[in-house]
Amino acid sequence: MKREEKINKSPLKSRVVFFVTNNLSKFNEGRMVASKQGITLGMLRAKTPEIQSDRLAEIARRSVLEAFRRWKLPVIVEDAGLFVDELKGFPGPYSAYVYKTIGNQGLIKLLENVENRRATFRSLIAYYADKLKAPMCFEGKVVGNIIREEKRKTSRCGFGFDPIFQPLETKKTFAELSIEEKNKFSHRGKALNQFAEWYKKLQ
Ligand code: ITT
């Protein structure tokens, strides 16, 4: 049997992992990373309850167990956040709320007279499926700077804090990069690649 035929017959090819999220942009990024690794990522559009905690891993672990209890499918959930050095890690686990309330303009304002613009995006991916003893967690991070005004390629590019976050590796913000380019540097791309490497060894 040729190598290609073997790959197509492997159980991994027919296996789908479900990404439980309400955020289509996160899913689109995740799907691209997973498919490059030969994993099919389905979207379960739902909001799993998130506990109040300042630890992303704790939030993701609890959410993935709740998602599995509901759907009895192999699932991943992600908890991500932007940690600004000068704000002692704020908004971190409160990023979704801060984005919804004060948004990018609010964050720029908070950092108005601040020289140190350093910030880190962190992603915590938790996976759980039948017969697994406990959720598996994978972390990715990317360090960059918060710029002083929003920059995006087109009005439809990027989401959340993407237009104000410039990773150290490039002079462009996340919202000026294609999904494929963003995945190369991003917290999500790194966490999902780690998950994929581990997952492929399971098969
Ligand atoms: P789900 O919980 O439904 O997956 P969410 O949008 O609430 O979606 P998170 O809790 O993981 O996602 O992330 C919190 C917020 O952090 C998110 O709403 C964005 O505002 C911001 N964020 C996370 N990852 C980001 C990224 O790659 N680019 C820009 N902003 C991001």
PDB file of C-alpha atoms and ligand atoms in Angstrom:
ATOM      1  CA  MET A   1       0.000   0.000   0.000  1.00  0.00           C
ATOM      2  CA  LYS A   2       1.300   3.457  -0.944  1.00  0.00           C
ATOM      3  CA  ARG A   3       2.120   5.868   1.878  1.00  0.00           C
ATOM      4  CA  GLU A   4      -0.737   8.226   0.922  1.00  0.00           C
ATOM      5  CA  GLU A   5      -3.298   5.421   0.956  1.00  0.00           C
ATOM      6  CA  LYS A   6      -2.052   4.379   4.390  1.00  0.00           C
ATOM      7  CA  ILE A   7      -2.479   7.901   5.730  1.00  0.00           C
ATOM      8  CA  ASN A   8      -6.022   8.128   4.375  1.00  0.00           C
ATOM      9  CA  LYS A   9      -6.945   4.856   6.011  1.00  0.00           C
ATOM     10  CA  SER A  10      -5.497   5.844   9.367  1.00  0.00           C
ATOM     11  CA  PRO A  11      -8.139   6.322  12.089  1.00  0.00           C
ATOM     12  CA  LEU A  12      -6.766   9.797  12.730  1.00  0.00           C
ATOM     13  CA  LYS A  13      -8.078  10.991   9.362  1.00  0.00           C
ATOM     14  CA  SER A  14     -11.647  10.123  10.197  1.00  0.00           C
ATOM     15  CA  ARG A  15     -11.461  11.456  13.728  1.00  0.00           C
ATOM     16  CA  VAL A  16     -12.964  14.776  14.536  1.00  0.00           C
ATOM     17  CA  VAL A  17     -12.201  16.841  17.588  1.00  0.00           C
ATOM     18  CA  PHE A  18     -14.770  19.481  18.511  1.00  0.00           C
ATOM     19  CA  PHE A  19     -13.733  22.994  19.460  1.00  0.00           C
ATOM     20  CA  VAL A  20     -16.372  24.348  21.840  1.00  0.00           C
ATOM     21  CA  THR A  21     -16.428  28.101  21.375  1.00  0.00           C
ATOM     22  CA  ASN A  22     -18.694  30.996  20.579  1.00  0.00           C
ATOM     23  CA  ASN A  23     -15.929  32.794  18.781  1.00  0.00           C
ATOM     24  CA  LEU A  24     -15.836  32.030  15.049  1.00  0.00           C
ATOM     25  CA  SER A  25     -12.485  33.774  14.566  1.00  0.00           C
ATOM     26  CA  LYS A  26     -10.838  31.542  17.163  1.00  0.00           C
ATOM     27  CA  PHE A  27     -12.349  28.516  15.463  1.00  0.00           C
ATOM     28  CA  ASN A  28     -11.171  29.561  11.981  1.00  0.00           C
ATOM     29  CA  GLU A  29      -7.626  29.994  13.247  1.00  0.00           C
ATOM     30  CA  GLY A  30      -7.759  26.670  15.091  1.00  0.00           C
ATOM     31  CA  ARG A  31      -9.183  24.782  12.141  1.00  0.00           C
ATOM     32  CA  MET A  32      -6.296  25.858   9.934  1.00  0.00           C
ATOM     33  CA  VAL A  33      -3.650  24.748  12.453  1.00  0.00           C
ATOM     34  CA  ALA A  34      -5.394  21.419  13.023  1.00  0.00           C
ATOM     35  CA  SER A  35      -5.926  20.642   9.354  1.00  0.00           C
ATOM     36  CA  LYS A  36      -2.216  21.201   8.628  1.00  0.00           C
ATOM     37  CA  GLN A  37      -1.595  18.517  11.237  1.00  0.00           C
ATOM     38  CA  GLY A  38      -4.151  16.155   9.658  1.00  0.00           C
ATOM     39  CA  ILE A  39      -6.791  16.684  12.345  1.00  0.00           C
ATOM     40  CA  THR A  40     -10.361  17.663  11.533  1.00  0.00           C
ATOM     41  CA  LEU A  41     -11.672  20.296  13.873  1.00  0.00           C
ATOM     42  CA  GLY A  42     -15.442  20.693  14.146  1.00  0.00           C
ATOM     43  CA  MET A  43     -17.076  23.685  15.772  1.00  0.00           C
ATOM     44  CA  LEU A  44     -19.535  23.259  18.615  1.00  0.00           C
ATOM     45  CA  ARG A  45     -20.902  26.756  18.850  1.00  0.00           C
ATOM     46  CA  ALA A  46     -21.734  27.158  22.500  1.00  0.00           C
ATOM     47  CA  LYS A  47     -20.628  28.953  25.580  1.00  0.00           C
ATOM     48  CA  THR A  48     -19.449  26.681  28.352  1.00  0.00           C
ATOM     49  CA  PRO A  49     -19.699  28.189  31.808  1.00  0.00           C
ATOM     50  CA  GLU A  50     -16.400  29.736  32.866  1.00  0.00           C
ATOM     51  CA  ILE A  51     -15.515  29.714  36.540  1.00  0.00           C
ATOM     52  CA  GLN A  52     -14.070  32.849  38.116  1.00  0.00           C
ATOM     53  CA  SER A  53     -10.363  32.256  38.450  1.00  0.00           C
ATOM     54  CA  ASP A  54      -7.210  34.137  37.650  1.00  0.00           C
ATOM     55  CA  ARG A  55      -5.663  30.971  36.235  1.00  0.00           C
ATOM     56  CA  LEU A  56      -6.418  30.191  32.578  1.00  0.00           C
ATOM     57  CA  ALA A  57      -5.597  26.497  33.062  1.00  0.00           C
ATOM     58  CA  GLU A  58      -8.115  26.128  35.859  1.00  0.00           C
ATOM     59  CA  ILE A  59     -10.830  27.828  33.781  1.00  0.00           C
ATOM     60  CA  ALA A  60     -10.102  25.718  30.680  1.00  0.00           C
ATOM     61  CA  ARG A  61      -9.922  22.442  32.656  1.00  0.00           C
ATOM     62  CA  ARG A  62     -13.285  22.994  34.319  1.00  0.00           C
ATOM     63  CA  SER A  63     -14.921  24.131  31.053  1.00  0.00           C
ATOM     64  CA  VAL A  64     -13.718  21.119  29.071  1.00  0.00           C
ATOM     65  CA  LEU A  65     -15.089  18.688  31.658  1.00  0.00           C
ATOM     66  CA  GLU A  66     -18.435  20.479  31.545  1.00  0.00           C
ATOM     67  CA  ALA A  67     -18.424  20.377  27.720  1.00  0.00           C
ATOM     68  CA  PHE A  68     -17.687  16.639  27.733  1.00  0.00           C
ATOM     69  CA  ARG A  69     -20.432  16.015  30.298  1.00  0.00           C
ATOM     70  CA  ARG A  70     -22.887  17.747  27.934  1.00  0.00           C
ATOM     71  CA  TRP A  71     -21.930  16.357  24.542  1.00  0.00           C
ATOM     72  CA  LYS A  72     -19.966  13.155  25.237  1.00  0.00           C
ATOM     73  CA  LEU A  73     -17.648  13.998  22.341  1.00  0.00           C
ATOM     74  CA  PRO A  74     -13.881  14.526  22.148  1.00  0.00           C
ATOM     75  CA  VAL A  75     -13.667  18.232  22.880  1.00  0.00           C
ATOM     76  CA  ILE A  76     -11.238  21.085  23.258  1.00  0.00           C
ATOM     77  CA  VAL A  77     -11.908  24.454  24.835  1.00  0.00           C
ATOM     78  CA  GLU A  78      -9.589  27.405  24.951  1.00  0.00           C
ATOM     79  CA  ASP A  79      -9.198  30.131  27.496  1.00  0.00           C
ATOM     80  CA  ALA A  80      -7.053  32.983  26.257  1.00  0.00           C
ATOM     81  CA  GLY A  81      -6.139  36.422  27.473  1.00  0.00           C
ATOM     82  CA  LEU A  82      -3.924  39.444  27.016  1.00  0.00           C
ATOM     83  CA  PHE A  83      -1.572  40.182  29.929  1.00  0.00           C
ATOM     84  CA  VAL A  84      -0.178  43.724  29.940  1.00  0.00           C
ATOM     85  CA  ASP A  85       3.079  44.086  31.907  1.00  0.00           C
ATOM     86  CA  GLU A  86       2.533  47.667  33.050  1.00  0.00           C
ATOM     87  CA  LEU A  87      -0.999  46.776  34.286  1.00  0.00           C
ATOM     88  CA  LYS A  88       0.382  43.859  36.328  1.00  0.00           C
ATOM     89  CA  GLY A  89      -1.106  41.295  33.941  1.00  0.00           C
ATOM     90  CA  PHE A  90      -4.527  42.945  33.548  1.00  0.00           C
ATOM     91  CA  PRO A  91      -6.867  42.188  31.751  1.00  0.00           C
ATOM     92  CA  GLY A  92      -5.602  38.552  31.628  1.00  0.00           C
ATOM     93  CA  PRO A  93      -8.509  36.199  32.412  1.00  0.00           C
ATOM     94  CA  TYR A  94     -10.906  39.175  32.245  1.00  0.00           C
ATOM     95  CA  SER A  95      -9.991  39.962  28.622  1.00  0.00           C
ATOM     96  CA  ALA A  96     -13.399  39.135  27.116  1.00  0.00           C
ATOM     97  CA  TYR A  97     -15.154  41.467  29.562  1.00  0.00           C
ATOM     98  CA  VAL A  98     -12.621  44.251  29.137  1.00  0.00           C
ATOM     99  CA  TYR A  99     -12.798  43.987  25.348  1.00  0.00           C
ATOM    100  CA  LYS A 100     -16.619  44.163  25.458  1.00  0.00           C
ATOM    101  CA  THR A 101     -16.670  47.127  27.818  1.00  0.00           C
ATOM    102  CA  ILE A 102     -13.756  49.489  27.119  1.00  0.00           C
ATOM    103  CA  GLY A 103     -12.437  47.825  23.939  1.00  0.00           C
ATOM    104  CA  ASN A 104      -9.202  48.663  22.163  1.00  0.00           C
ATOM    105  CA  GLN A 105      -9.656  52.416  22.574  1.00  0.00           C
ATOM    106  CA  GLY A 106     -10.091  51.957  26.326  1.00  0.00           C
ATOM    107  CA  LEU A 107      -6.911  49.913  26.609  1.00  0.00           C
ATOM    108  CA  ILE A 108      -4.975  52.454  24.534  1.00  0.00           C
ATOM    109  CA  LYS A 109      -6.273  55.153  26.890  1.00  0.00           C
ATOM    110  CA  LEU A 110      -5.200  53.185  29.976  1.00  0.00           C
ATOM    111  CA  LEU A 111      -1.682  53.087  28.514  1.00  0.00           C
ATOM    112  CA  GLU A 112      -1.710  56.705  27.306  1.00  0.00           C
ATOM    113  CA  ASN A 113       1.365  57.973  29.130  1.00  0.00           C
ATOM    114  CA  VAL A 114       3.027  54.618  29.542  1.00  0.00           C
ATOM    115  CA  GLU A 115       6.397  53.959  27.912  1.00  0.00           C
ATOM    116  CA  ASN A 116       6.526  50.219  28.563  1.00  0.00           C
ATOM    117  CA  ARG A 117       4.060  48.719  26.024  1.00  0.00           C
ATOM    118  CA  ARG A 118       5.023  45.074  26.592  1.00  0.00           C
ATOM    119  CA  ALA A 119       2.205  42.497  26.722  1.00  0.00           C
ATOM    120  CA  THR A 120       1.769  38.752  26.340  1.00  0.00           C
ATOM    121  CA  PHE A 121      -1.086  36.791  24.795  1.00  0.00           C
ATOM    122  CA  ARG A 122      -1.581  33.421  26.457  1.00  0.00           C
ATOM    123  CA  SER A 123      -3.693  30.517  25.279  1.00  0.00           C
ATOM    124  CA  LEU A 124      -4.645  27.510  27.319  1.00  0.00           C
ATOM    125  CA  ILE A 125      -6.144  24.650  25.339  1.00  0.00           C
ATOM    126  CA  ALA A 126      -7.743  21.816  27.308  1.00  0.00           C
ATOM    127  CA  TYR A 127      -8.694  18.508  25.684  1.00  0.00           C
ATOM    128  CA  TYR A 128     -10.893  15.795  27.107  1.00  0.00           C
ATOM    129  CA  ALA A 129     -12.405  12.607  25.714  1.00  0.00           C
ATOM    130  CA  ASP A 130     -13.804   9.334  26.880  1.00  0.00           C
ATOM    131  CA  LYS A 131     -11.365   7.127  28.845  1.00  0.00           C
ATOM    132  CA  LEU A 132      -8.948   9.951  29.564  1.00  0.00           C
ATOM    133  CA  LYS A 133      -8.070  10.164  33.258  1.00  0.00           C
ATOM    134  CA  ALA A 134      -7.958  13.951  33.348  1.00  0.00           C
ATOM    135  CA  PRO A 135      -8.021  16.853  30.875  1.00  0.00           C
ATOM    136  CA  MET A 136      -4.795  17.479  28.980  1.00  0.00           C
ATOM    137  CA  CYS A 137      -3.647  21.108  28.837  1.00  0.00           C
ATOM    138  CA  PHE A 138      -1.408  22.843  26.320  1.00  0.00           C
ATOM    139  CA  GLU A 139      -0.134  26.389  26.640  1.00  0.00           C
ATOM    140  CA  GLY A 140       1.089  28.856  24.050  1.00  0.00           C
ATOM    141  CA  LYS A 141       2.223  32.431  24.414  1.00  0.00           C
ATOM    142  CA  VAL A 142       3.438  35.313  22.299  1.00  0.00           C
ATOM    143  CA  VAL A 143       5.144  38.473  23.509  1.00  0.00           C
ATOM    144  CA  GLY A 144       4.607  41.809  21.804  1.00  0.00           C
ATOM    145  CA  ASN A 145       3.770  45.479  22.245  1.00  0.00           C
ATOM    146  CA  ILE A 146       0.507  47.386  22.504  1.00  0.00           C
ATOM    147  CA  ILE A 147       0.668  50.063  19.847  1.00  0.00           C
ATOM    148  CA  ARG A 148      -0.859  53.527  20.193  1.00  0.00           C
ATOM    149  CA  GLU A 149      -3.537  53.247  17.506  1.00  0.00           C
ATOM    150  CA  GLU A 150      -5.463  50.424  15.859  1.00  0.00           C
ATOM    151  CA  LYS A 151      -3.987  49.001  12.657  1.00  0.00           C
ATOM    152  CA  ARG A 152      -5.743  46.423  10.488  1.00  0.00           C
ATOM    153  CA  LYS A 153      -5.348  45.243   6.909  1.00  0.00           C
ATOM    154  CA  THR A 154      -9.038  45.633   6.104  1.00  0.00           C
ATOM    155  CA  SER A 155     -11.993  46.379   8.350  1.00  0.00           C
ATOM    156  CA  ARG A 156     -12.771  42.634   8.456  1.00  0.00           C
ATOM    157  CA  CYS A 157      -9.290  41.530   9.540  1.00  0.00           C
ATOM    158  CA  GLY A 158      -8.583  40.248  13.013  1.00  0.00           C
ATOM    159  CA  PHE A 159     -10.709  40.214  16.145  1.00  0.00           C
ATOM    160  CA  GLY A 160     -10.478  41.359  19.746  1.00  0.00           C
ATOM    161  CA  PHE A 161      -7.156  42.995  20.570  1.00  0.00           C
ATOM    162  CA  ASP A 162      -5.586  41.986  17.221  1.00  0.00           C
ATOM    163  CA  PRO A 163      -5.455  45.568  15.823  1.00  0.00           C
ATOM    164  CA  ILE A 164      -3.386  46.856  18.768  1.00  0.00           C
ATOM    165  CA  PHE A 165      -1.067  43.885  19.359  1.00  0.00           C
ATOM    166  CA  GLN A 166       2.232  43.732  17.495  1.00  0.00           C
ATOM    167  CA  PRO A 167       4.255  40.575  18.142  1.00  0.00           C
ATOM    168  CA  LEU A 168       8.009  41.144  18.604  1.00  0.00           C
ATOM    169  CA  GLU A 169       8.763  39.070  15.507  1.00  0.00           C
ATOM    170  CA  THR A 170       7.110  41.489  13.051  1.00  0.00           C
ATOM    171  CA  LYS A 171       6.284  45.142  12.463  1.00  0.00           C
ATOM    172  CA  LYS A 172       2.650  44.259  11.717  1.00  0.00           C
ATOM    173  CA  THR A 173      -0.217  43.872  14.152  1.00  0.00           C
ATOM    174  CA  PHE A 174      -2.110  40.578  14.293  1.00  0.00           C
ATOM    175  CA  ALA A 175      -4.910  42.307  12.357  1.00  0.00           C
ATOM    176  CA  GLU A 176      -2.535  43.080   9.491  1.00  0.00           C
ATOM    177  CA  LEU A 177      -1.532  39.438   9.087  1.00  0.00           C
ATOM    178  CA  SER A 178      -3.379  36.653   7.279  1.00  0.00           C
ATOM    179  CA  ILE A 179      -4.739  33.866   9.491  1.00  0.00           C
ATOM    180  CA  GLU A 180      -1.914  31.654   8.283  1.00  0.00           C
ATOM    181  CA  GLU A 181       0.728  34.244   9.227  1.00  0.00           C
ATOM    182  CA  LYS A 182      -0.886  34.966  12.595  1.00  0.00           C
ATOM    183  CA  ASN A 183      -0.918  31.237  13.385  1.00  0.00           C
ATOM    184  CA  LYS A 184       2.872  31.101  12.967  1.00  0.00           C
ATOM    185  CA  PHE A 185       3.417  33.493  15.883  1.00  0.00           C
ATOM    186  CA  SER A 186       0.250  33.298  17.896  1.00  0.00           C
ATOM    187  CA  HIS A 187      -0.438  31.895  21.347  1.00  0.00           C
ATOM    188  CA  ARG A 188      -3.305  29.854  19.835  1.00  0.00           C
ATOM    189  CA  GLY A 189      -1.183  28.465  16.985  1.00  0.00           C
ATOM    190  CA  LYS A 190       1.498  27.354  19.450  1.00  0.00           C
ATOM    191  CA  ALA A 191      -0.914  25.763  21.931  1.00  0.00           C
ATOM    192  CA  LEU A 192      -2.820  23.948  19.186  1.00  0.00           C
ATOM    193  CA  ASN A 193       0.333  22.663  17.529  1.00  0.00           C
ATOM    194  CA  GLN A 194       1.406  21.212  20.866  1.00  0.00           C
ATOM    195  CA  PHE A 195      -1.998  19.606  21.245  1.00  0.00           C
ATOM    196  CA  ALA A 196      -1.781  18.182  17.698  1.00  0.00           C
ATOM    197  CA  GLU A 197       1.683  16.697  18.273  1.00  0.00           C
ATOM    198  CA  TRP A 198       0.445  14.964  21.424  1.00  0.00           C
ATOM    199  CA  TYR A 199      -2.842  13.880  19.842  1.00  0.00           C
ATOM    200  CA  LYS A 200      -1.160  12.285  16.830  1.00  0.00           C
ATOM    201  CA  LYS A 201       0.888  10.088  19.148  1.00  0.00           C
ATOM    202  CA  LEU A 202      -2.338   8.827  20.742  1.00  0.00           C
ATOM    203  CA  GLN A 203      -3.512   7.176  17.549  1.00  0.00           C
TER     204      GLN A 203
HETATM  205  P1  ITT B   1     -14.989  31.428  23.904  1.00  0.00           P
HETATM  206  O1  ITT B   1     -14.769  31.519  25.409  1.00  0.00           O
HETATM  207  O2  ITT B   1     -16.418  31.250  23.511  1.00  0.00           O
HETATM  208  O3  ITT B   1     -14.068  30.434  23.256  1.00  0.00           O
HETATM  209  P2  ITT B   1     -14.013  34.167  23.933  1.00  0.00           P
HETATM  210  O4  ITT B   1     -14.044  35.225  22.858  1.00  0.00           O
HETATM  211  O5  ITT B   1     -14.720  34.473  25.222  1.00  0.00           O
HETATM  212  O6  ITT B   1     -14.581  32.848  23.263  1.00  0.00           O
HETATM  213  P3  ITT B   1     -11.470  33.783  25.383  1.00  0.00           P
HETATM  214  O7  ITT B   1     -12.163  33.783  26.690  1.00  0.00           O
HETATM  215  O8  ITT B   1     -10.507  32.681  25.097  1.00  0.00           O
HETATM  216  O9  ITT B   1     -12.509  33.778  24.165  1.00  0.00           O
HETATM  217  O10 ITT B   1     -10.680  35.117  25.131  1.00  0.00           O
HETATM  218  C1  ITT B   1     -10.986  36.294  25.829  1.00  0.00           C
HETATM  219  C2  ITT B   1     -10.826  37.497  24.975  1.00  0.00           C
HETATM  220  O11 ITT B   1      -9.431  37.762  24.755  1.00  0.00           O
HETATM  221  C3  ITT B   1     -11.446  37.426  23.588  1.00  0.00           C
HETATM  222  O12 ITT B   1     -12.827  37.696  23.603  1.00  0.00           O
HETATM  223  C4  ITT B   1     -10.635  38.496  22.848  1.00  0.00           C
HETATM  224  O13 ITT B   1     -11.171  39.781  23.109  1.00  0.00           O
HETATM  225  C5  ITT B   1      -9.261  38.364  23.496  1.00  0.00           C
HETATM  226  N1  ITT B   1      -8.424  37.468  22.681  1.00  0.00           N
HETATM  227  C6  ITT B   1      -8.116  36.175  22.885  1.00  0.00           C
HETATM  228  N2  ITT B   1      -7.353  35.691  21.896  1.00  0.00           N
HETATM  229  C7  ITT B   1      -7.180  36.712  21.031  1.00  0.00           C
HETATM  230  C8  ITT B   1      -6.525  36.849  19.798  1.00  0.00           C
HETATM  231  O14 ITT B   1      -5.900  35.841  19.209  1.00  0.00           O
HETATM  232  N3  ITT B   1      -6.567  38.035  19.195  1.00  0.00           N
HETATM  233  C9  ITT B   1      -7.204  39.083  19.737  1.00  0.00           C
HETATM  234  N4  ITT B   1      -7.878  39.043  20.881  1.00  0.00           N
HETATM  235  C10 ITT B   1      -7.864  37.858  21.532  1.00  0.00           C
END
